[in-house]
Amino acid sequence: MTLKKRIFVIYILSSMVPFACICIISYYAINSILTNKLESGIQSNLKQVTLSLENSLSSLNHISQQFAYEGTILKELDELMRTEEPFRRMKLQHQFKSKLNLITFTNPEIGLAMYYFEQDQTYQFANFPVKYSFSSDKLPLFAKSYGISYYGPHESFNRLDNEYVLSVLRKVDFPGRDDMYVYIESGFQLVKNMLDNEHTQNNPSQMIILDPEGKIIYSEISHLFKVGKIFPGFAKGSLSGHSNKNYWYRQESSQGWSVVSAYGEADFNREKNRWFLQISLLSLVSLGVVLILAWLLWRMVYKPLNLFHKEIRMMTHAETQVNIKSTKIPEFDSLLRQFQNMKKNIWEMFGEIRENEKQRVDLEVEKLLYQINPHFLMNTLDTAHWLAAMNGQHELDRLIQSVNKLLYYNLGKLGRPSTIEEEIQATRQYLTLQQIRYDFEFDVRIQVDEALLKKEVPRFILQPLVENSLYHGLDDEGYILVNVRLNQGVEIAVHDNGAGMSGEHIHKLLSSKTSEQQKSGMGIGMNYVKRTIESRYGQRATLEIKSERGKGTSIFLTLPLEEEDAKHD
């Protein structure tokens, strides 16, 4: 796959995959939110309708008690029923109707109210004209308890309207009649308001009412849920479900009857489908934008890469500098300039390497020539040693031997590491020379942990530490103590009782590259030790100098244990 295709594919994937994940997550989140919102709204409406129905039935029950229980009304009704004298009967009838009208007037939530005689299938004292087809057997029974039957919703028996109402039929304890009932309907506006509240723009559900046995007694979608049939899912005690392309939710009342809200699939999914359409359109727009941006990105990247390719080809063929066109992108222009500078530096380095290689060949020749001098010098010292021994010059002989051994140590293993034992021997030879050279005596004590004698260390790290004590105020009563021990590493400590040094002088001693070398006979200073341990051990080794004027100086060199040494220990 070409770079062009890879950039295009990677950009689309990096842009669309997160967007697709967000869409999927959003879809399930929105679906859950909308579903919960709809369900909570439906459940809230169901509770409201159920509570309204319960309150209406309770109100009808309370009002029916005023008509049915013994009291003034029943006494007047009994007197009216027993009176046969026409005028007296008319007067009592007028008084009785006035009381009934007063009760209905003070309870505006009720509609039709009358007394019903079951045996004769007749009614009397109705406050509104009654339809001739009145019969309690035709009413949808809600519930029945303690001689009270609750009905509805059903068409009112009021001849003046055909609205749906709720009603109760309560048996009246009337002397001489066992078939007397009081029938009361709710106001039709009350039921109408309940049904209208159930149907809103945000909640286009249909209401179904069930009796305690689950039989449908009222249905607004009778073509799907027929009156008189057992409602699906009622036998299982379900409070929600899906039947006949409707989602339904059921709310059961305290009296056992239930109110069901049925929600069509199309209405239930309308809001979710609208959101899905919006997110789909947004996805298409986003895809178009991503494709355009991918094309622009490819142009911005691919064109500068062609320039880089051209520069690379020119680099392998010539050393000349060629001006290239600008990409008009600051970052790429900067990279191209750096690339040109790098090409220039590379050709300069090629020239330096050729020159250095020529110099290296010349140095090899010089090295072969200079190697003659050290060997000649050591051979000459050996000859002087034998001549001094033969002539009885013992002090001179000891001096020559020390110089010869020290020179042999310096030249014998150049570039190779030494051991602590060899360092101590070379330091002893150096001290022998210094004691012969100077006219004062000083005491040198060396204490070494025998387990560290074969420990490999860089060459010439002990001698400069001892030189420092000799060159900084040591006199006839002076001493130098060298202590090599194992203490979280190899610790080399050199103590003296000389004149001491200031902090400024210590800093100069460790940082100077020439001053102390000029003083030391072997041309090696403290700065050499510092740079040597830094080169080999890095930050794992430390060199520390502590000094006090008039009391002496202590130098602490700590070298880390190598892995092989640690395993051996």
XYZ file of C-alpha atoms in Angstrom:
569
model
C 0.000 0.000 0.000
C 1.403 3.365 -0.980
C 1.933 6.163 1.521
C -0.899 8.078 -0.085
C -3.347 5.254 0.572
C -2.003 4.653 4.057
C -2.406 8.312 5.043
C -5.888 8.312 3.576
C -6.961 5.086 5.335
C -5.331 5.937 8.674
C -6.888 9.389 8.733
C -10.341 8.036 7.933
C -10.024 5.301 10.552
C -8.659 7.679 13.201
C -11.510 10.089 12.485
C -14.428 7.764 11.900
C -13.745 4.998 14.417
C -13.998 7.331 17.445
C -17.014 8.995 15.849
C -18.641 5.600 15.234
C -17.921 4.535 18.826
C -19.431 7.774 20.097
C -22.491 7.227 17.888
C -22.964 3.650 19.104
C -22.541 4.598 22.738
C -24.795 7.618 22.250
C -27.418 5.499 20.528
C -27.650 3.046 23.406
C -27.466 5.867 25.951
C -30.152 7.933 24.196
C -32.248 4.815 23.653
C -32.057 4.029 27.351
C -32.765 7.648 28.335
C -35.719 8.002 25.975
C -37.124 4.624 26.969
C -36.828 5.489 30.649
C -38.321 8.896 29.956
C -41.303 7.420 28.113
C -41.796 4.674 30.658
C -41.573 7.089 33.585
C -44.031 9.423 31.837
C -46.452 6.593 31.135
C -46.166 5.254 34.678
C -46.741 8.745 36.049
C -49.858 9.209 33.899
C -51.096 5.768 34.881
C -50.737 6.567 38.556
C -52.504 9.872 38.031
C -55.413 8.288 36.142
C -55.691 5.429 38.655
C -55.643 7.865 41.544
C -58.271 10.034 39.829
C -60.508 7.018 39.251
C -60.075 5.885 42.852
C -60.873 9.363 44.133
C -63.936 9.612 41.887
C -65.252 6.236 43.015
C -64.524 7.124 46.631
C -66.429 10.385 46.190
C -69.381 8.564 44.624
C -69.311 6.084 47.495
C -69.371 8.902 50.036
C -72.256 10.681 48.283
C -74.237 7.472 47.940
C -74.094 7.061 51.719
C -76.182 10.222 52.087
C -78.870 8.635 49.919
C -78.773 5.114 51.350
C -78.203 5.238 55.128
C -80.999 5.840 57.644
C -81.515 9.506 58.316
C -83.658 12.442 57.327
C -83.752 11.539 53.632
C -84.853 7.948 54.195
C -87.454 9.046 56.731
C -88.888 11.555 54.302
C -88.767 8.942 51.544
C -90.580 6.433 53.799
C -93.213 9.033 54.666
C -93.603 9.912 50.993
C -94.033 6.255 50.008
C -96.710 5.710 52.728
C -98.715 8.875 52.012
C -101.673 8.357 49.707
C -103.397 11.758 50.020
C -102.517 13.520 46.702
C -101.828 17.024 47.992
C -99.811 15.823 50.923
C -97.911 13.416 48.665
C -97.182 16.204 46.154
C -95.862 18.434 48.912
C -93.666 15.728 50.364
C -92.423 14.794 46.908
C -91.481 18.430 46.243
C -89.636 18.645 49.574
C -87.828 15.360 48.905
C -86.672 16.432 45.429
C -85.479 19.734 46.849
C -83.262 17.863 49.312
C -81.946 15.607 46.548
C -81.205 18.635 44.373
C -79.439 20.272 47.299
C -77.209 17.240 47.700
C -76.383 17.099 43.989
C -75.872 20.845 43.827
C -73.403 20.797 46.722
C -71.496 17.936 44.996
C -70.762 19.246 41.487
C -68.609 16.200 40.682
C -71.752 14.000 40.369
C -74.186 13.853 37.490
C -77.284 11.671 37.302
C -78.642 10.443 40.675
C -81.831 8.389 41.278
C -83.389 5.539 43.204
C -83.681 2.246 41.311
C -86.091 -0.601 42.053
C -84.629 -3.803 40.701
C -87.746 -5.952 40.910
C -89.908 -3.514 38.947
C -87.013 -2.328 36.731
C -88.161 1.212 37.526
C -86.533 4.369 38.855
C -87.768 7.411 40.725
C -86.604 10.851 41.898
C -83.994 11.263 39.129
C -82.353 14.700 38.985
C -81.989 14.438 35.185
C -84.104 12.768 32.475
C -83.218 9.087 32.223
C -82.867 7.003 29.079
C -85.501 4.350 28.740
C -82.863 1.664 28.179
C -81.486 1.918 31.739
C -80.389 -1.438 33.151
C -77.599 -2.179 35.614
C -76.859 -5.466 33.865
C -75.425 -3.574 30.902
C -72.862 -1.709 32.973
C -69.135 -2.684 33.022
C -68.483 -3.816 36.583
C -65.334 -2.412 38.176
C -65.581 -4.013 41.564
C -68.190 -5.087 44.076
C -67.973 -4.989 47.870
C -70.260 -4.508 50.872
C -73.395 -4.131 48.757
C -71.816 -1.506 46.495
C -71.161 -2.047 42.784
C -68.655 0.202 40.997
C -69.098 0.688 37.226
C -67.503 2.470 34.365
C -66.427 4.109 32.316
C -69.666 3.851 30.313
C -72.100 6.087 28.520
C -74.224 8.145 30.858
C -77.914 7.256 31.265
C -78.618 10.955 31.301
C -80.816 11.541 28.297
C -79.248 14.989 27.742
C -75.700 13.771 26.995
C -73.761 10.694 25.826
C -70.478 11.290 27.632
C -68.603 8.595 29.502
C -69.083 8.500 33.273
C -68.328 6.386 36.337
C -71.175 5.164 38.524
C -72.024 3.297 41.722
C -75.066 1.235 42.649
C -75.649 0.952 46.412
C -78.379 -1.065 48.078
C -80.711 1.010 50.308
C -81.935 -0.415 53.625
C -85.579 0.660 53.139
C -88.406 -0.745 55.212
C -90.639 -3.053 53.223
C -88.448 -3.156 50.115
C -85.426 -5.376 49.576
C -84.784 -4.389 45.961
C -84.220 -0.665 46.362
C -80.894 0.865 45.223
C -79.451 4.312 44.787
C -77.697 4.919 41.448
C -75.236 7.814 41.105
C -73.077 8.815 38.138
C -70.005 11.000 38.178
C -69.964 14.238 36.274
C -69.097 13.550 32.638
C -66.592 16.405 32.605
C -64.552 14.611 35.295
C -64.049 11.456 33.224
C -63.471 13.520 30.096
C -60.668 15.395 31.830
C -59.060 12.138 32.948
C -59.144 10.743 29.409
C -57.861 13.989 27.919
C -54.969 14.037 30.408
C -54.052 10.539 29.288
C -53.838 11.706 25.657
C -51.223 14.420 25.140
C -48.821 15.247 22.357
C -45.936 13.739 24.305
C -47.974 10.750 25.437
C -50.226 9.481 22.615
C -51.239 6.372 24.553
C -54.612 4.599 24.689
C -56.325 3.640 27.946
C -57.714 0.212 28.826
C -59.477 -0.634 32.095
C -59.588 -4.147 33.566
C -61.717 -5.625 36.307
C -60.117 -7.594 39.162
C -60.231 -10.792 37.044
C -58.334 -9.135 34.181
C -61.328 -8.850 31.878
C -61.367 -5.747 29.690
C -64.303 -3.536 30.668
C -63.223 -0.452 28.779
C -60.908 -0.084 25.770
C -60.077 2.854 23.544
C -58.572 0.455 20.980
C -61.256 -2.202 20.979
C -60.124 -3.489 17.567
C -56.915 -4.705 19.201
C -58.062 -5.275 22.789
C -61.742 -6.242 22.777
C -64.055 -5.548 25.685
C -64.964 -8.710 27.555
C -61.692 -10.508 26.729
C -58.961 -11.314 29.236
C -56.077 -8.898 28.811
C -52.817 -10.563 27.580
C -50.235 -10.994 30.291
C -52.678 -10.457 33.157
C -52.591 -14.109 34.200
C -48.781 -13.848 34.667
C -49.126 -10.764 36.839
C -47.013 -8.699 34.435
C -47.041 -4.923 34.831
C -45.627 -4.287 31.339
C -45.295 -6.107 28.065
C -45.773 -6.085 24.309
C -48.897 -7.280 22.506
C -50.624 -6.515 19.197
C -47.846 -4.086 18.130
C -48.325 -2.097 21.307
C -46.178 -1.605 24.392
C -48.406 -1.627 27.449
C -48.000 -0.749 31.117
C -50.433 -1.694 33.860
C -51.221 0.020 37.163
C -53.297 -1.908 39.698
C -55.621 -0.123 42.127
C -56.220 -0.902 45.775
C -59.623 -2.395 44.866
C -58.104 -4.886 42.428
C -59.052 -3.318 39.105
C -56.314 -2.087 36.778
C -55.635 0.704 34.338
C -53.532 -0.127 31.269
C -51.819 2.410 29.022
C -51.126 1.031 25.516
C -48.456 2.739 23.429
C -48.141 2.011 19.688
C -44.740 0.902 18.427
C -44.564 3.756 15.929
C -45.353 6.338 18.599
C -43.015 4.681 21.085
C -40.080 4.724 18.632
C -40.852 8.049 16.920
C -38.509 10.150 19.050
C -35.733 7.566 18.894
C -36.094 7.302 15.099
C -35.949 11.083 14.804
C -32.724 11.154 16.816
C -31.290 8.300 14.734
C -32.067 10.198 11.518
C -30.322 13.284 12.867
C -27.217 11.359 13.894
C -27.157 9.600 10.502
C -27.217 12.935 8.671
C -24.492 14.235 10.971
C -22.415 11.130 10.237
C -22.695 11.663 6.483
C -21.676 15.307 6.817
C -18.770 14.309 9.084
C -17.639 11.663 6.594
C -17.613 14.234 3.808
C -15.576 16.653 5.935
C -13.164 13.850 6.899
C -12.616 12.906 3.239
C -11.873 16.508 2.305
C -9.480 16.920 5.241
C -7.778 13.610 4.378
C -7.206 14.825 0.829
C -5.790 18.129 2.066
C -3.582 16.302 4.582
C -2.254 14.038 1.866
C -1.352 17.039 -0.284
C 0.370 18.753 2.652
C 2.467 15.660 3.459
C 3.092 13.980 0.124
C 4.440 17.038 -1.678
C 7.173 17.776 0.907
C 8.092 14.072 0.935
C 8.799 14.273 -2.802
C 11.170 17.147 -2.087
C 12.903 15.068 0.616
C 13.243 12.212 -1.856
C 14.826 14.548 -4.374
C 17.277 15.838 -1.757
C 18.290 12.300 -0.772
C 19.010 11.360 -4.394
C 21.094 14.506 -4.875
C 23.013 13.763 -1.680
C 24.403 10.491 -3.073
C 25.593 12.057 -6.319
C 27.175 15.377 -5.530
C 28.537 17.603 -2.816
C 27.114 20.748 -4.323
C 24.368 22.703 -2.575
C 21.174 23.145 -4.595
C 18.382 25.504 -3.613
C 14.987 23.798 -3.381
C 11.495 25.184 -3.591
C 9.608 26.144 -0.465
C 6.730 23.910 0.661
C 5.006 26.896 2.316
C 4.797 24.790 5.491
C 7.189 26.167 8.141
C 7.884 22.792 9.760
C 8.793 21.071 6.479
C 10.817 24.066 5.289
C 12.766 23.949 8.551
C 13.390 20.221 8.135
C 14.582 20.720 4.553
C 17.002 23.442 5.666
C 18.285 21.173 8.435
C 18.631 18.350 5.935
C 20.693 20.570 3.637
C 22.860 21.627 6.560
C 23.246 17.990 7.559
C 24.317 17.115 4.002
C 26.876 19.922 4.104
C 28.181 18.746 7.496
C 28.411 15.152 6.281
C 30.593 16.131 3.316
C 32.731 18.242 5.644
C 33.052 15.244 7.964
C 34.072 13.098 4.990
C 36.876 15.572 4.308
C 37.942 15.584 7.964
C 37.918 11.788 8.075
C 40.175 11.611 5.008
C 42.550 14.116 6.572
C 42.495 12.322 9.952
C 43.156 8.993 8.269
C 46.177 10.489 6.576
C 47.407 11.876 9.915
C 46.797 8.513 11.610
C 49.085 6.773 9.124
C 51.744 9.388 9.791
C 51.355 8.931 13.574
C 51.748 5.173 13.272
C 55.086 5.729 11.600
C 56.126 8.202 14.299
C 54.985 5.775 17.001
C 57.263 3.077 15.649
C 60.135 5.540 15.730
C 59.432 6.766 19.302
C 59.090 3.263 20.669
C 62.847 2.952 20.351
C 63.455 5.706 22.907
C 61.736 4.176 26.030
C 63.382 0.798 25.486
C 66.722 2.421 24.943
C 66.240 4.436 28.149
C 65.362 1.336 30.232
C 68.321 -0.573 28.788
C 70.579 2.326 29.646
C 69.222 2.433 33.239
C 69.847 -1.308 33.572
C 73.475 -0.727 32.528
C 73.788 2.135 35.050
C 72.323 -0.135 37.729
C 74.988 -2.809 37.202
C 77.775 -0.226 37.113
C 76.568 1.322 40.400
C 76.338 -2.117 42.014
C 79.829 -3.079 40.832
C 81.294 0.202 42.194
C 79.524 -0.075 45.571
C 77.202 2.945 44.969
C 74.243 1.440 46.859
C 72.198 4.640 47.249
C 72.618 5.369 43.573
C 71.819 1.763 42.770
C 68.564 1.965 44.787
C 67.622 5.197 43.014
C 68.256 3.730 39.582
C 66.266 0.568 40.393
C 63.295 2.615 41.607
C 63.363 4.819 38.516
C 63.671 1.797 36.263
C 60.778 -0.041 37.948
C 58.563 3.053 37.890
C 59.405 3.682 34.252
C 58.706 0.055 33.413
C 55.324 0.274 35.175
C 54.497 3.438 33.253
C 55.404 2.042 29.847
C 54.907 -1.691 30.243
C 51.058 -1.931 30.181
C 49.992 1.306 28.534
C 46.225 1.371 27.965
C 45.505 -1.709 30.116
C 43.971 -1.691 33.644
C 46.118 -2.320 36.672
C 45.457 -3.903 40.097
C 45.524 -2.385 43.541
C 48.630 -4.456 44.325
C 50.470 -3.048 41.290
C 49.323 0.471 42.150
C 50.730 0.117 45.671
C 54.060 -1.245 44.387
C 54.403 1.628 41.891
C 53.518 4.112 44.636
C 56.207 2.599 46.903
C 58.819 3.075 44.139
C 57.644 6.641 43.664
C 57.938 7.319 47.431
C 61.441 5.816 47.434
C 62.498 8.306 44.753
C 60.922 11.184 46.655
C 62.646 10.228 49.925
C 66.036 10.159 48.129
C 65.275 13.434 46.342
C 64.139 15.485 49.403
C 66.241 16.162 52.514
C 63.471 15.453 55.069
C 62.087 12.257 56.467
C 58.373 11.342 56.440
C 56.523 8.266 57.549
C 54.393 6.324 55.067
C 51.980 3.644 56.291
C 49.954 1.542 53.857
C 47.057 -0.635 55.062
C 45.325 -2.805 52.440
C 42.590 -5.389 52.696
C 44.252 -8.479 51.188
C 41.006 -9.488 49.498
C 41.282 -6.354 47.345
C 44.874 -6.770 46.124
C 43.798 -8.342 42.806
C 40.969 -5.891 42.291
C 41.308 -4.220 38.864
C 41.451 -0.419 38.876
C 42.484 2.242 36.345
C 46.210 2.912 36.161
C 47.802 5.803 38.088
C 44.937 6.615 40.464
C 46.847 6.116 43.748
C 50.111 7.928 42.971
C 48.478 11.388 42.373
C 46.676 11.097 45.723
C 49.995 10.494 47.523
C 51.695 13.257 45.469
C 49.136 15.708 46.789
C 50.252 15.029 50.391
C 53.938 15.547 49.478
C 53.340 18.842 47.691
C 51.058 20.468 50.290
C 53.042 21.183 53.465
C 54.487 17.847 54.590
C 57.626 18.237 56.831
C 60.063 16.031 58.796
C 57.418 15.011 61.303
C 54.843 14.297 58.659
C 53.184 11.041 57.856
C 51.056 9.671 55.044
C 48.476 6.973 55.774
C 47.092 4.981 52.838
C 44.054 2.809 53.720
C 42.363 0.550 51.147
C 39.256 -1.252 52.386
C 35.876 -2.581 51.348
C 33.052 -0.196 52.349
C 30.043 -0.377 49.978
C 32.691 -0.425 47.277
C 36.478 -0.068 47.173
C 37.403 2.916 49.354
C 40.931 4.342 48.973
C 41.693 6.907 51.655
C 44.924 8.964 51.885
C 45.482 10.994 55.073
C 48.354 13.355 55.958
C 49.153 15.834 58.712
C 50.472 18.557 56.409
C 49.611 22.244 56.170
C 46.152 21.647 54.626
C 44.362 23.527 51.840
C 41.562 26.031 51.401
C 38.290 25.194 49.665
C 39.231 27.405 46.727
C 42.513 25.584 46.310
C 40.753 22.190 46.447
C 38.400 23.285 43.666
C 41.349 24.521 41.583
C 43.209 21.262 42.223
C 40.333 19.148 40.905
C 39.529 21.332 37.904
C 42.976 22.449 36.706
C 44.559 20.479 33.902
C 48.089 21.961 33.947
C 49.204 23.471 37.262
C 49.621 20.290 39.277
C 50.952 18.377 36.306
C 53.807 20.823 36.153
C 54.628 20.081 39.800
C 54.402 16.299 39.628
C 57.366 14.391 38.394
C 55.358 11.857 36.432
C 53.147 14.417 34.774
C 49.914 13.139 36.317
C 47.621 15.316 38.488
C 44.461 15.057 40.587
C 42.375 16.201 37.653
C 43.611 13.141 35.769
C 42.244 10.879 38.509
C 38.908 12.657 38.470
C 38.541 12.430 34.701
C 39.699 8.795 34.663
C 37.079 7.560 37.163
C 34.386 9.640 35.485
C 35.285 8.094 32.144
C 35.183 4.521 33.450
C 32.577 4.577 36.229
C 30.465 7.653 35.528
C 28.497 8.790 38.582
C 29.124 5.514 40.432
C 32.601 6.620 41.607
C 33.357 9.610 43.836
C 36.471 11.664 44.656
C 36.259 13.854 47.738
C 38.906 16.039 49.462
C 38.573 17.234 53.056
C 41.240 19.572 54.412
C 41.763 21.925 57.330
C 44.501 24.507 57.627
C 47.296 23.374 59.959
C 45.802 19.912 60.555
C 46.174 18.069 57.268
C 44.225 16.691 54.326
C 42.174 13.567 53.706
C 41.324 12.286 50.227
C 38.591 9.686 49.749
C 38.299 7.803 46.462
C 35.390 5.342 46.284
C 35.151 2.914 43.356
C 32.109 0.696 42.734
C 32.337 -3.080 42.786
C 32.072 -4.625 39.341
C 29.474 -7.382 38.783
C 32.120 -10.115 38.730
C 33.631 -8.796 41.970
C 30.220 -8.691 43.655
C 29.498 -12.302 42.641
C 32.955 -13.395 43.861
C 32.398 -11.662 47.210
